[in-house]
């Protein structure tokens, strides 16, 4: 079966499997075509289907080529007229011949369709098509985190975003239309919002890991955790694809003291080996490899918190699988238009439900039925649910798993900071899990409590949307400590939840305070002398630079990217020698 026949099936048949197009394509076994190619063809054809339907009908293609079904005509017309590569079939293939003999007529119809839409060029038409077919995401800004391991905000403003006008508010970004505008986020450091429409993935900054596309809310957990040199090693318990792991690495880099300090490691666990490979790629691209140890396929719950190698783990970021109900545009699928089949021709079995029936149909509508029965978590796993009771049971199962992750993290002997986050909007997975964690034996025994709003990093303290008091049993301090965000509330972010837990080591009798050896101001920032050296609590005097400066200087690469690559190669060898896996 050709790519086009397989794609036509996805385009026309009501899904029997449920789930988004992406999930259905990637889950389908025995596909002859590459799932990536197939998915791209179907989704792009949907985007262009209104224009292509007009072209096919006006050119009478289906009357002239009786072997073509409406879906095949749509897919082939897409590749013939729109795709750079043309039709992906041998020149003598019947389908390709059927299309190419009408190329002149179809191309003229494309020009007329473009002119009817008042688009002076194909580029403008493409822009229009993309906008018209954009889903929920188009109402949101695009969030971009500047990766401080590879670049700085200033550098990016002068390079990647040099032709963007500075916006004074997020509203300006949302109202900017096609104008390129940029807004520097007031809550999360190194984060900007830009107008939708530009494909940043093609830029040098994206390819080289200088910028990372990451929703603002997804930046909250690492920022709230705020790992500092005195916190020791860090755990990212559920790490793939790695947005938060790489954010943690950038924050460690930003907080790296100029003076002698133990080097810090991020232990990144990922239960799913395939996703762990994505994590590895992201960690490498973001320049975080040196500080990150990935546990491929390792279940965090099977890891022994008391193992020697975790003795210095002071901070843990927990971002476990959840219902994903806060994700923006997860299932959005462009509206599909189908050319009408010629009158005399009976609709082929493979075209049932497409033309003749309502000519326009939203994939979402087809999937709505499925949606009632299917919930998809943020890892893309789907569960078929038949009733409200099923939904409640699924949320309870997720909540029980999420709670077990927190309780496991609470056991790490040196841990004093934990963040827990979900991209869910459900109380059951959010405040209710927090309350259950705080009420647990391990929390009580070890002195874990909520990180109060007043003790949070400045940007999180200022963020106005807080936890819901009701599921916190009216305990406002806990609700205020929880941070929420909601879709469609004008703040331009996804639905999200994060809470921090802290404890002092006195809580379990180990006797040291949890904010490290340096004097801090009321924002929790380390006090420094005029040279920027941190002031020690023990002596009241700044730390001496001796020793470290020379060592640092000796570590500096001579320069050049080539050297960086060489370094990488060496690190790989080093890693292989040093790292023997996590075990339990
Ligand atoms: C919400 S995603 C994490 C997203 C990630 N923190 C990021 O920001 O890019 C949850 C991840 O946790 C992984 N996971 C689920 N249970 C796990 C466990 N017990 N141990 C380790 N990883 C787990 C899933 O495979 C999935 O990749």
PDB file of N, CA, C and O in Angstrom, residues 93-166:
ATOM      1  N   UNK A  93       4.278   5.568 -11.836  1.00  0.00           N
ATOM      2  CA  UNK A  93       3.187   5.067 -10.992  1.00  0.00           C
ATOM      3  C   UNK A  93       1.853   5.669 -11.445  1.00  0.00           C
ATOM      4  O   UNK A  93       1.765   6.868 -11.723  1.00  0.00           O
ATOM      5  N   UNK A  94       0.826   4.827 -11.492  1.00  0.00           N
ATOM      6  CA  UNK A  94      -0.470   5.250 -12.010  1.00  0.00           C
ATOM      7  C   UNK A  94      -1.022   6.491 -11.338  1.00  0.00           C
ATOM      8  O   UNK A  94      -1.520   7.408 -12.003  1.00  0.00           O
ATOM      9  N   UNK A  95      -0.911   6.552 -10.030  1.00  0.00           N
ATOM     10  CA  UNK A  95      -1.476   7.703  -9.310  1.00  0.00           C
ATOM     11  C   UNK A  95      -0.749   8.994  -9.698  1.00  0.00           C
ATOM     12  O   UNK A  95      -1.365  10.046  -9.891  1.00  0.00           O
ATOM     13  N   UNK A  96       0.556   8.858  -9.799  1.00  0.00           N
ATOM     14  CA  UNK A  96       1.338  10.052 -10.137  1.00  0.00           C
ATOM     15  C   UNK A  96       1.016  10.514 -11.565  1.00  0.00           C
ATOM     16  O   UNK A  96       0.819  11.714 -11.815  1.00  0.00           O
ATOM     17  N   UNK A  97       0.890   9.530 -12.476  1.00  0.00           N
ATOM     18  CA  UNK A  97       0.558   9.872 -13.866  1.00  0.00           C
ATOM     19  C   UNK A  97      -0.805  10.567 -13.908  1.00  0.00           C
ATOM     20  O   UNK A  97      -0.974  11.603 -14.563  1.00  0.00           O
ATOM     21  N   UNK A  98      -1.778  10.013 -13.151  1.00  0.00           N
ATOM     22  CA  UNK A  98      -3.136  10.593 -13.153  1.00  0.00           C
ATOM     23  C   UNK A  98      -3.126  12.047 -12.711  1.00  0.00           C
ATOM     24  O   UNK A  98      -3.949  12.841 -13.162  1.00  0.00           O
ATOM     25  N   UNK A  99      -2.244  12.366 -11.814  1.00  0.00           N
ATOM     26  CA  UNK A  99      -2.179  13.744 -11.315  1.00  0.00           C
ATOM     27  C   UNK A  99      -1.392  14.631 -12.273  1.00  0.00           C
ATOM     28  O   UNK A  99      -1.813  15.745 -12.597  1.00  0.00           O
ATOM     29  N   UNK A 100      -0.262  14.110 -12.699  1.00  0.00           N
ATOM     30  CA  UNK A 100       0.644  14.992 -13.457  1.00  0.00           C
ATOM     31  C   UNK A 100       0.101  15.369 -14.828  1.00  0.00           C
ATOM     32  O   UNK A 100       0.447  16.421 -15.356  1.00  0.00           O
ATOM     33  N   UNK A 101      -0.805  14.545 -15.352  1.00  0.00           N
ATOM     34  CA  UNK A 101      -1.323  14.973 -16.666  1.00  0.00           C
ATOM     35  C   UNK A 101      -2.263  16.172 -16.525  1.00  0.00           C
ATOM     36  O   UNK A 101      -2.619  16.806 -17.493  1.00  0.00           O
ATOM     37  N   UNK A 102      -2.625  16.504 -15.309  1.00  0.00           N
ATOM     38  CA  UNK A 102      -3.487  17.699 -15.122  1.00  0.00           C
ATOM     39  C   UNK A 102      -2.728  18.832 -14.435  1.00  0.00           C
ATOM     40  O   UNK A 102      -3.334  19.769 -13.949  1.00  0.00           O
ATOM     41  N   UNK A 103      -1.411  18.676 -14.421  1.00  0.00           N
ATOM     42  CA  UNK A 103      -0.620  19.643 -13.635  1.00  0.00           C
ATOM     43  C   UNK A 103      -0.885  21.094 -14.057  1.00  0.00           C
ATOM     44  O   UNK A 103      -1.070  21.986 -13.224  1.00  0.00           O
ATOM     45  N   UNK A 104      -0.925  21.337 -15.384  1.00  0.00           N
ATOM     46  CA  UNK A 104      -1.119  22.699 -15.886  1.00  0.00           C
ATOM     47  C   UNK A 104      -2.426  23.277 -15.370  1.00  0.00           C
ATOM     48  O   UNK A 104      -2.468  24.365 -14.784  1.00  0.00           O
ATOM     49  N   UNK A 105      -3.500  22.506 -15.521  1.00  0.00           N
ATOM     50  CA  UNK A 105      -4.825  22.976 -15.112  1.00  0.00           C
ATOM     51  C   UNK A 105      -4.876  23.204 -13.591  1.00  0.00           C
ATOM     52  O   UNK A 105      -5.398  24.203 -13.115  1.00  0.00           O
ATOM     53  N   UNK A 106      -4.290  22.259 -12.863  1.00  0.00           N
ATOM     54  CA  UNK A 106      -4.329  22.372 -11.387  1.00  0.00           C
ATOM     55  C   UNK A 106      -3.511  23.580 -10.916  1.00  0.00           C
ATOM     56  O   UNK A 106      -3.913  24.307 -10.004  1.00  0.00           O
ATOM     57  N   UNK A 107      -2.372  23.809 -11.588  1.00  0.00           N
ATOM     58  CA  UNK A 107      -1.539  24.949 -11.194  1.00  0.00           C
ATOM     59  C   UNK A 107      -2.272  26.260 -11.463  1.00  0.00           C
ATOM     60  O   UNK A 107      -2.241  27.190 -10.650  1.00  0.00           O
ATOM     61  N   UNK A 108      -2.972  26.318 -12.616  1.00  0.00           N
ATOM     62  CA  UNK A 108      -3.730  27.558 -12.912  1.00  0.00           C
ATOM     63  C   UNK A 108      -4.825  27.760 -11.865  1.00  0.00           C
ATOM     64  O   UNK A 108      -5.067  28.882 -11.414  1.00  0.00           O
ATOM     65  N   UNK A 109      -5.477  26.664 -11.477  1.00  0.00           N
ATOM     66  CA  UNK A 109      -6.538  26.782 -10.465  1.00  0.00           C
ATOM     67  C   UNK A 109      -5.961  27.237  -9.115  1.00  0.00           C
ATOM     68  O   UNK A 109      -6.604  27.972  -8.380  1.00  0.00           O
ATOM     69  N   UNK A 110      -4.731  26.781  -8.840  1.00  0.00           N
ATOM     70  CA  UNK A 110      -4.092  27.225  -7.592  1.00  0.00           C
ATOM     71  C   UNK A 110      -3.858  28.737  -7.635  1.00  0.00           C
ATOM     72  O   UNK A 110      -4.132  29.460  -6.675  1.00  0.00           O
ATOM     73  N   UNK A 111      -3.398  29.227  -8.792  1.00  0.00           N
ATOM     74  CA  UNK A 111      -3.159  30.673  -8.927  1.00  0.00           C
ATOM     75  C   UNK A 111      -4.478  31.428  -8.722  1.00  0.00           C
ATOM     76  O   UNK A 111      -4.533  32.439  -8.008  1.00  0.00           O
ATOM     77  N   UNK A 112      -5.553  30.902  -9.335  1.00  0.00           N
ATOM     78  CA  UNK A 112      -6.855  31.592  -9.194  1.00  0.00           C
ATOM     79  C   UNK A 112      -7.341  31.558  -7.739  1.00  0.00           C
ATOM     80  O   UNK A 112      -7.849  32.554  -7.223  1.00  0.00           O
ATOM     81  N   UNK A 113      -7.126  30.414  -7.090  1.00  0.00           N
ATOM     82  CA  UNK A 113      -7.543  30.296  -5.673  1.00  0.00           C
ATOM     83  C   UNK A 113      -6.761  31.306  -4.829  1.00  0.00           C
ATOM     84  O   UNK A 113      -7.304  31.922  -3.909  1.00  0.00           O
ATOM     85  N   UNK A 114      -5.506  31.463  -5.158  1.00  0.00           N
ATOM     86  CA  UNK A 114      -4.667  32.429  -4.417  1.00  0.00           C
ATOM     87  C   UNK A 114      -5.176  33.861  -4.638  1.00  0.00           C
ATOM     88  O   UNK A 114      -5.323  34.632  -3.685  1.00  0.00           O
ATOM     89  N   UNK A 115      -5.479  34.173  -5.913  1.00  0.00           N
ATOM     90  CA  UNK A 115      -5.920  35.540  -6.211  1.00  0.00           C
ATOM     91  C   UNK A 115      -7.283  35.833  -5.589  1.00  0.00           C
ATOM     92  O   UNK A 115      -7.524  36.939  -5.104  1.00  0.00           O
ATOM     93  N   UNK A 116      -8.154  34.807  -5.563  1.00  0.00           N
ATOM     94  CA  UNK A 116      -9.468  35.002  -4.908  1.00  0.00           C
ATOM     95  C   UNK A 116      -9.290  35.344  -3.444  1.00  0.00           C
ATOM     96  O   UNK A 116     -10.094  36.011  -2.847  1.00  0.00           O
ATOM     97  N   UNK A 117      -8.182  34.866  -2.869  1.00  0.00           N
ATOM     98  CA  UNK A 117      -7.904  35.144  -1.447  1.00  0.00           C
ATOM     99  C   UNK A 117      -7.041  36.389  -1.264  1.00  0.00           C
ATOM    100  O   UNK A 117      -6.528  36.652  -0.188  1.00  0.00           O
ATOM    101  N   UNK A 118      -6.841  37.091  -2.366  1.00  0.00           N
ATOM    102  CA  UNK A 118      -6.071  38.351  -2.365  1.00  0.00           C
ATOM    103  C   UNK A 118      -4.661  38.158  -1.798  1.00  0.00           C
ATOM    104  O   UNK A 118      -4.130  39.027  -1.102  1.00  0.00           O
ATOM    105  N   UNK A 119      -4.076  36.989  -2.092  1.00  0.00           N
ATOM    106  CA  UNK A 119      -2.700  36.739  -1.640  1.00  0.00           C
ATOM    107  C   UNK A 119      -1.758  36.998  -2.809  1.00  0.00           C
ATOM    108  O   UNK A 119      -1.826  36.306  -3.823  1.00  0.00           O
ATOM    109  N   UNK A 120      -0.891  38.010  -2.688  1.00  0.00           N
ATOM    110  CA  UNK A 120      -0.031  38.346  -3.823  1.00  0.00           C
ATOM    111  C   UNK A 120       1.030  37.285  -4.141  1.00  0.00           C
ATOM    112  O   UNK A 120       1.587  37.292  -5.230  1.00  0.00           O
ATOM    113  N   UNK A 121       1.317  36.403  -3.219  1.00  0.00           N
ATOM    114  CA  UNK A 121       2.333  35.380  -3.490  1.00  0.00           C
ATOM    115  C   UNK A 121       1.953  34.092  -2.765  1.00  0.00           C
ATOM    116  O   UNK A 121       1.083  34.096  -1.890  1.00  0.00           O
ATOM    117  N   UNK A 122       2.650  33.016  -3.116  1.00  0.00           N
ATOM    118  CA  UNK A 122       2.398  31.749  -2.435  1.00  0.00           C
ATOM    119  C   UNK A 122       2.765  31.855  -0.954  1.00  0.00           C
ATOM    120  O   UNK A 122       2.129  31.235  -0.104  1.00  0.00           O
ATOM    121  N   UNK A 123       3.808  32.654  -0.680  1.00  0.00           N
ATOM    122  CA  UNK A 123       4.230  32.787   0.729  1.00  0.00           C
ATOM    123  C   UNK A 123       3.089  33.395   1.557  1.00  0.00           C
ATOM    124  O   UNK A 123       2.812  32.952   2.679  1.00  0.00           O
ATOM    125  N   UNK A 124       2.417  34.389   0.979  1.00  0.00           N
ATOM    126  CA  UNK A 124       1.312  35.033   1.707  1.00  0.00           C
ATOM    127  C   UNK A 124       0.150  34.048   1.862  1.00  0.00           C
ATOM    128  O   UNK A 124      -0.475  33.953   2.928  1.00  0.00           O
ATOM    129  N   UNK A 125      -0.107  33.286   0.787  1.00  0.00           N
ATOM    130  CA  UNK A 125      -1.193  32.296   0.873  1.00  0.00           C
ATOM    131  C   UNK A 125      -0.879  31.273   1.971  1.00  0.00           C
ATOM    132  O   UNK A 125      -1.740  30.907   2.770  1.00  0.00           O
ATOM    133  N   UNK A 126       0.378  30.845   2.004  1.00  0.00           N
ATOM    134  CA  UNK A 126       0.790  29.851   3.013  1.00  0.00           C
ATOM    135  C   UNK A 126       0.548  30.405   4.423  1.00  0.00           C
ATOM    136  O   UNK A 126       0.026  29.715   5.298  1.00  0.00           O
ATOM    137  N   UNK A 127       0.913  31.664   4.572  1.00  0.00           N
ATOM    138  CA  UNK A 127       0.702  32.338   5.858  1.00  0.00           C
ATOM    139  C   UNK A 127      -0.776  32.310   6.255  1.00  0.00           C
ATOM    140  O   UNK A 127      -1.132  32.003   7.388  1.00  0.00           O
ATOM    141  N   UNK A 128      -1.610  32.657   5.253  1.00  0.00           N
ATOM    142  CA  UNK A 128      -3.067  32.686   5.503  1.00  0.00           C
ATOM    143  C   UNK A 128      -3.568  31.298   5.901  1.00  0.00           C
ATOM    144  O   UNK A 128      -4.354  31.156   6.840  1.00  0.00           O
ATOM    145  N   UNK A 129      -3.089  30.284   5.159  1.00  0.00           N
ATOM    146  CA  UNK A 129      -3.553  28.920   5.422  1.00  0.00           C
ATOM    147  C   UNK A 129      -3.138  28.492   6.827  1.00  0.00           C
ATOM    148  O   UNK A 129      -3.930  27.923   7.583  1.00  0.00           O
ATOM    149  N   UNK A 130      -1.900  28.799   7.170  1.00  0.00           N
ATOM    150  CA  UNK A 130      -1.413  28.408   8.496  1.00  0.00           C
ATOM    151  C   UNK A 130      -2.233  29.066   9.586  1.00  0.00           C
ATOM    152  O   UNK A 130      -2.624  28.436  10.563  1.00  0.00           O
ATOM    153  N   UNK A 131      -2.520  30.357   9.390  1.00  0.00           N
ATOM    154  CA  UNK A 131      -3.290  31.079  10.415  1.00  0.00           C
ATOM    155  C   UNK A 131      -4.700  30.523  10.535  1.00  0.00           C
ATOM    156  O   UNK A 131      -5.195  30.287  11.621  1.00  0.00           O
ATOM    157  N   UNK A 132      -5.320  30.324   9.363  1.00  0.00           N
ATOM    158  CA  UNK A 132      -6.714  29.859   9.384  1.00  0.00           C
ATOM    159  C   UNK A 132      -6.822  28.478  10.017  1.00  0.00           C
ATOM    160  O   UNK A 132      -7.839  28.144  10.608  1.00  0.00           O
ATOM    161  N   UNK A 133      -5.787  27.677   9.871  1.00  0.00           N
ATOM    162  CA  UNK A 133      -5.889  26.303  10.376  1.00  0.00           C
ATOM    163  C   UNK A 133      -5.277  26.143  11.765  1.00  0.00           C
ATOM    164  O   UNK A 133      -5.279  25.050  12.317  1.00  0.00           O
ATOM    165  N   UNK A 134      -4.749  27.242  12.284  1.00  0.00           N
ATOM    166  CA  UNK A 134      -4.121  27.133  13.603  1.00  0.00           C
ATOM    167  C   UNK A 134      -5.193  26.885  14.658  1.00  0.00           C
ATOM    168  O   UNK A 134      -6.293  27.405  14.590  1.00  0.00           O
ATOM    169  N   UNK A 135      -4.875  26.079  15.611  1.00  0.00           N
ATOM    170  CA  UNK A 135      -5.840  25.748  16.650  1.00  0.00           C
ATOM    171  C   UNK A 135      -5.738  26.710  17.818  1.00  0.00           C
ATOM    172  O   UNK A 135      -5.328  27.874  17.674  1.00  0.00           O
ATOM    173  N   UNK A 136      -6.083  26.178  18.951  1.00  0.00           N
ATOM    174  CA  UNK A 136      -6.084  26.921  20.214  1.00  0.00           C
ATOM    175  C   UNK A 136      -4.742  27.628  20.475  1.00  0.00           C
ATOM    176  O   UNK A 136      -4.692  28.734  21.002  1.00  0.00           O
ATOM    177  N   UNK A 137      -3.657  26.982  20.033  1.00  0.00           N
ATOM    178  CA  UNK A 137      -2.315  27.522  20.313  1.00  0.00           C
ATOM    179  C   UNK A 137      -2.152  28.945  19.778  1.00  0.00           C
ATOM    180  O   UNK A 137      -1.397  29.736  20.321  1.00  0.00           O
ATOM    181  N   UNK A 138      -2.879  29.236  18.655  1.00  0.00           N
ATOM    182  CA  UNK A 138      -2.654  30.530  18.011  1.00  0.00           C
ATOM    183  C   UNK A 138      -3.113  31.680  18.907  1.00  0.00           C
ATOM    184  O   UNK A 138      -2.778  32.830  18.660  1.00  0.00           O
ATOM    185  N   UNK A 139      -3.931  31.369  19.929  1.00  0.00           N
ATOM    186  CA  UNK A 139      -4.370  32.456  20.820  1.00  0.00           C
ATOM    187  C   UNK A 139      -3.385  32.688  21.967  1.00  0.00           C
ATOM    188  O   UNK A 139      -3.642  33.464  22.867  1.00  0.00           O
ATOM    189  N   UNK A 140      -2.288  31.982  21.924  1.00  0.00           N
ATOM    190  CA  UNK A 140      -1.284  32.102  22.988  1.00  0.00           C
ATOM    191  C   UNK A 140       0.007  32.659  22.421  1.00  0.00           C
ATOM    192  O   UNK A 140       0.300  32.459  21.243  1.00  0.00           O
ATOM    193  N   UNK A 141       0.773  33.352  23.256  1.00  0.00           N
ATOM    194  CA  UNK A 141       2.084  33.773  22.747  1.00  0.00           C
ATOM    195  C   UNK A 141       2.990  32.557  22.656  1.00  0.00           C
ATOM    196  O   UNK A 141       2.656  31.497  23.193  1.00  0.00           O
ATOM    197  N   UNK A 142       4.102  32.704  22.016  1.00  0.00           N
ATOM    198  CA  UNK A 142       5.073  31.609  22.025  1.00  0.00           C
ATOM    199  C   UNK A 142       6.114  31.935  23.088  1.00  0.00           C
ATOM    200  O   UNK A 142       6.722  33.007  23.079  1.00  0.00           O
ATOM    201  N   UNK A 143       6.269  31.021  24.017  1.00  0.00           N
ATOM    202  CA  UNK A 143       7.212  31.261  25.105  1.00  0.00           C
ATOM    203  C   UNK A 143       8.577  30.701  24.747  1.00  0.00           C
ATOM    204  O   UNK A 143       8.691  29.582  24.254  1.00  0.00           O
ATOM    205  N   UNK A 144       9.592  31.493  24.994  1.00  0.00           N
ATOM    206  CA  UNK A 144      10.949  31.080  24.632  1.00  0.00           C
ATOM    207  C   UNK A 144      11.862  31.299  25.839  1.00  0.00           C
ATOM    208  O   UNK A 144      11.958  32.417  26.365  1.00  0.00           O
ATOM    209  N   UNK A 145      12.496  30.233  26.273  1.00  0.00           N
ATOM    210  CA  UNK A 145      13.446  30.369  27.380  1.00  0.00           C
ATOM    211  C   UNK A 145      14.844  30.497  26.798  1.00  0.00           C
ATOM    212  O   UNK A 145      15.266  29.660  25.991  1.00  0.00           O
ATOM    213  N   UNK A 146      15.535  31.538  27.189  1.00  0.00           N
ATOM    214  CA  UNK A 146      16.925  31.680  26.748  1.00  0.00           C
ATOM    215  C   UNK A 146      17.771  30.809  27.668  1.00  0.00           C
ATOM    216  O   UNK A 146      17.709  30.924  28.888  1.00  0.00           O
ATOM    217  N   UNK A 147      18.518  29.911  27.064  1.00  0.00           N
ATOM    218  CA  UNK A 147      19.298  28.944  27.820  1.00  0.00           C
ATOM    219  C   UNK A 147      20.623  29.568  28.232  1.00  0.00           C
ATOM    220  O   UNK A 147      21.527  29.746  27.414  1.00  0.00           O
ATOM    221  N   UNK A 148      20.731  29.896  29.509  1.00  0.00           N
ATOM    222  CA  UNK A 148      21.905  30.654  29.961  1.00  0.00           C
ATOM    223  C   UNK A 148      23.191  29.821  29.899  1.00  0.00           C
ATOM    224  O   UNK A 148      24.274  30.357  30.079  1.00  0.00           O
ATOM    225  N   UNK A 149      23.065  28.532  29.620  1.00  0.00           N
ATOM    226  CA  UNK A 149      24.278  27.731  29.422  1.00  0.00           C
ATOM    227  C   UNK A 149      24.897  27.994  28.059  1.00  0.00           C
ATOM    228  O   UNK A 149      26.059  27.686  27.811  1.00  0.00           O
ATOM    229  N   UNK A 150      24.102  28.506  27.145  1.00  0.00           N
ATOM    230  CA  UNK A 150      24.586  28.709  25.782  1.00  0.00           C
ATOM    231  C   UNK A 150      24.562  30.168  25.325  1.00  0.00           C
ATOM    232  O   UNK A 150      25.175  30.521  24.340  1.00  0.00           O
ATOM    233  N   UNK A 151      23.773  30.993  26.041  1.00  0.00           N
ATOM    234  CA  UNK A 151      23.617  32.371  25.568  1.00  0.00           C
ATOM    235  C   UNK A 151      23.120  33.249  26.714  1.00  0.00           C
ATOM    236  O   UNK A 151      23.010  32.789  27.850  1.00  0.00           O
ATOM    237  N   UNK A 152      22.841  34.497  26.376  1.00  0.00           N
ATOM    238  CA  UNK A 152      22.251  35.384  27.378  1.00  0.00           C
ATOM    239  C   UNK A 152      21.049  36.083  26.749  1.00  0.00           C
ATOM    240  O   UNK A 152      20.940  36.140  25.515  1.00  0.00           O
ATOM    241  N   UNK A 153      20.202  36.602  27.613  1.00  0.00           N
ATOM    242  CA  UNK A 153      19.025  37.314  27.114  1.00  0.00           C
ATOM    243  C   UNK A 153      19.469  38.481  26.217  1.00  0.00           C
ATOM    244  O   UNK A 153      18.924  38.697  25.132  1.00  0.00           O
ATOM    245  N   UNK A 154      20.492  39.203  26.678  1.00  0.00           N
ATOM    246  CA  UNK A 154      20.977  40.357  25.923  1.00  0.00           C
ATOM    247  C   UNK A 154      21.425  39.928  24.521  1.00  0.00           C
ATOM    248  O   UNK A 154      21.067  40.538  23.521  1.00  0.00           O
ATOM    249  N   UNK A 155      22.194  38.839  24.463  1.00  0.00           N
ATOM    250  CA  UNK A 155      22.680  38.350  23.164  1.00  0.00           C
ATOM    251  C   UNK A 155      21.520  38.009  22.245  1.00  0.00           C
ATOM    252  O   UNK A 155      21.533  38.314  21.051  1.00  0.00           O
ATOM    253  N   UNK A 156      20.533  37.344  22.806  1.00  0.00           N
ATOM    254  CA  UNK A 156      19.408  36.913  21.979  1.00  0.00           C
ATOM    255  C   UNK A 156      18.581  38.106  21.502  1.00  0.00           C
ATOM    256  O   UNK A 156      18.076  38.100  20.387  1.00  0.00           O
ATOM    257  N   UNK A 157      18.482  39.140  22.357  1.00  0.00           N
ATOM    258  CA  UNK A 157      17.746  40.344  21.923  1.00  0.00           C
ATOM    259  C   UNK A 157      18.475  41.015  20.762  1.00  0.00           C
ATOM    260  O   UNK A 157      17.870  41.583  19.862  1.00  0.00           O
ATOM    261  N   UNK A 158      19.795  40.891  20.776  1.00  0.00           N
ATOM    262  CA  UNK A 158      20.579  41.547  19.717  1.00  0.00           C
ATOM    263  C   UNK A 158      20.710  40.697  18.462  1.00  0.00           C
ATOM    264  O   UNK A 158      21.109  41.186  17.417  1.00  0.00           O
ATOM    265  N   UNK A 159      20.426  39.407  18.564  1.00  0.00           N
ATOM    266  CA  UNK A 159      20.617  38.531  17.393  1.00  0.00           C
ATOM    267  C   UNK A 159      19.271  37.952  16.928  1.00  0.00           C
ATOM    268  O   UNK A 159      18.593  38.551  16.109  1.00  0.00           O
ATOM    269  N   UNK A 160      18.886  36.831  17.538  1.00  0.00           N
ATOM    270  CA  UNK A 160      17.663  36.134  17.085  1.00  0.00           C
ATOM    271  C   UNK A 160      16.442  37.069  17.041  1.00  0.00           C
ATOM    272  O   UNK A 160      15.622  36.984  16.140  1.00  0.00           O
ATOM    273  N   UNK A 161      16.351  37.942  18.039  1.00  0.00           N
ATOM    274  CA  UNK A 161      15.147  38.779  18.135  1.00  0.00           C
ATOM    275  C   UNK A 161      15.427  40.239  17.767  1.00  0.00           C
ATOM    276  O   UNK A 161      14.690  41.131  18.176  1.00  0.00           O
ATOM    277  N   UNK A 162      16.494  40.466  16.987  1.00  0.00           N
ATOM    278  CA  UNK A 162      16.871  41.858  16.714  1.00  0.00           C
ATOM    279  C   UNK A 162      15.795  42.594  15.912  1.00  0.00           C
ATOM    280  O   UNK A 162      15.687  43.815  15.995  1.00  0.00           O
ATOM    281  N   UNK A 163      15.006  41.864  15.127  1.00  0.00           N
ATOM    282  CA  UNK A 163      13.958  42.570  14.358  1.00  0.00           C
ATOM    283  C   UNK A 163      12.579  42.481  15.020  1.00  0.00           C
ATOM    284  O   UNK A 163      11.567  42.634  14.363  1.00  0.00           O
ATOM    285  N   UNK A 164      12.572  42.217  16.324  1.00  0.00           N
ATOM    286  CA  UNK A 164      11.310  42.208  17.066  1.00  0.00           C
ATOM    287  C   UNK A 164      11.179  43.525  17.833  1.00  0.00           C
ATOM    288  O   UNK A 164      12.129  43.959  18.479  1.00  0.00           O
ATOM    289  N   UNK A 165       9.986  44.114  17.761  1.00  0.00           N
ATOM    290  CA  UNK A 165       9.753  45.343  18.536  1.00  0.00           C
ATOM    291  C   UNK A 165       9.448  44.955  19.981  1.00  0.00           C
ATOM    292  O   UNK A 165       8.818  43.923  20.232  1.00  0.00           O
ATOM    293  N   UNK A 166       9.883  45.777  20.915  1.00  0.00           N
ATOM    294  CA  UNK A 166       9.684  45.470  22.333  1.00  0.00           C
ATOM    295  C   UNK A 166       8.250  45.781  22.738  1.00  0.00           C
ATOM    296  O   UNK A 166       7.780  46.909  22.534  1.00  0.00           O
TER     297      UNK A 166
END
